[in-house]
Amino acid sequence: MRLAIRLARRGWGKTSPNPLVGAVIVNDGEVVGKGYHRAVGEPHAEVVALKEAGGRAEGAVLYVNLEPCCHWGRTPPCTEAILRAKISKVVASIRDPNPLVDGKGFAELSSQGIAVEVGLLAEEATQLNEAYLKYVRTKLPFVILKVAQTLDGKIATTEGISRYITSFESRRSVHRLRSGVDAVVVGIGTVLQDDPQLTVRHIKGKSPLRIVLDSKGRTPPGANVLSSDGKLIIMTTSQASPAWKEKMEKRGAKIWEVPATSDGMIDLREAAKVLGAKGITSLLIEGGREVFTSALREGIVDKVLIFLSPKIMGEGRGGFGDLGVRELSSLYRLYNMKVRKIGEDLLITAYVHRNS
């Protein structure tokens, strides 16, 4: 199963909105077939593994990190291929909550005499497909908030300079993360201050959809995020002028108007709903302070990645503003925290829980 999960990771950034799936076929203690879902529209992991195994799949055990599908989509049902191959047992990590599957795949296999076992490495399999699992249940994207800061919690100098607080190794890690999410998000403040490209440059991989939150229409026509590749969306409000919208569209951006909050900012909850409706399953929020703060306050953040550089700034700009915390009981709490070293930095990964 660990091999199946490792194989599944090879599809990182290529399968959305489908899940990451790997499959391994074992016959008499020998791996006779393995595969993973490479991209949307291509054969599923189980089918790839069965093709490699050929006749050796008969009587074998299939290990797969997600329940096999039992419906027609872009490809035929995996359950049919498993039955034709005469697999004797299927060991899966977790159930697929997609309403088209959701236990039906297991039931179909069991009804045809195939033994089914569920739960092996369930935690690892759940984390692997955390974006997919949230999206199929809620139709909302899985939101990751990424912060790069000094040990004393500063993301920029008092003048707004932030390049580069963290190491090259950390930046390369962020580019890999970008290559695996559907979209990366920044606020207009980051565009005006840092003029980022928001592309993947330090590794081989696809650049994500770029999203700028710009409630008043201040993105300049020469900004680096603008191009003619059709991968930029500017989410704005009715406060932006028609002339500015037209100018941005001529520069290759798509303009999506969304509701504003009472203080004139982008309503991030409504924005998340819009993005989910458009099939965006995962978002990486990269800046800046106002967006970080609003995203946490509005409850859309699922996971945080905090890159800590071994530096102390003293006076500077912190990563978060007023989160509405007035008592210790209402602090934003993190759980399942993990820490690892990247270059000279520390990366803290955790999930968000808010006490009411």
Tab-separated table of N, CA and C in Angstrom, residues 9 76 85 90 127 139 168 187 218 261 314 343 350:
chain	number	residue	atom	x	y	z
A	9	ARG	N	1.376	9.626	-5.937
A	9	ARG	CA	1.953	10.976	-5.865
A	9	ARG	C	2.566	11.423	-7.190
A	76	PRO	N	-13.971	3.919	-18.563
A	76	PRO	CA	-14.915	2.907	-18.064
A	76	PRO	C	-14.730	2.643	-16.570
A	85	ALA	N	-10.565	-9.398	-14.695
A	85	ALA	CA	-9.223	-9.929	-14.429
A	85	ALA	C	-9.230	-11.053	-13.390
A	90	VAL	N	-9.495	-7.182	-2.924
A	90	VAL	CA	-9.145	-5.770	-3.079
A	90	VAL	C	-8.925	-5.182	-1.698
A	127	GLN	N	-4.754	12.141	3.684
A	127	GLN	CA	-3.945	13.344	3.493
A	127	GLN	C	-3.540	13.510	2.032
A	139	LYS	N	-18.063	20.813	-2.574
A	139	LYS	CA	-17.939	21.645	-3.779
A	139	LYS	C	-17.218	22.959	-3.482
A	168	PHE	N	16.514	29.552	-0.948
A	168	PHE	CA	16.172	29.075	-2.280
A	168	PHE	C	15.481	27.719	-2.204
A	187	GLY	N	-3.350	38.983	-2.988
A	187	GLY	CA	-4.124	40.210	-2.959
A	187	GLY	C	-3.453	41.290	-3.781
A	218	ARG	N	-7.211	47.981	-9.086
A	218	ARG	CA	-5.951	48.740	-9.048
A	218	ARG	C	-4.786	48.002	-9.718
A	261	THR	N	-17.550	42.652	1.009
A	261	THR	CA	-17.945	42.708	2.412
A	261	THR	C	-18.372	44.140	2.747
A	314	GLY	N	13.042	42.236	13.971
A	314	GLY	CA	12.686	43.334	14.868
A	314	GLY	C	11.483	44.063	14.308
A	343	GLY	N	16.405	23.324	3.508
A	343	GLY	CA	17.532	24.241	3.455
A	343	GLY	C	17.877	24.681	4.861
A	350	ALA	N	0.393	22.400	9.292
A	350	ALA	CA	-0.659	22.100	10.266
A	350	ALA	C	-2.023	22.408	9.670
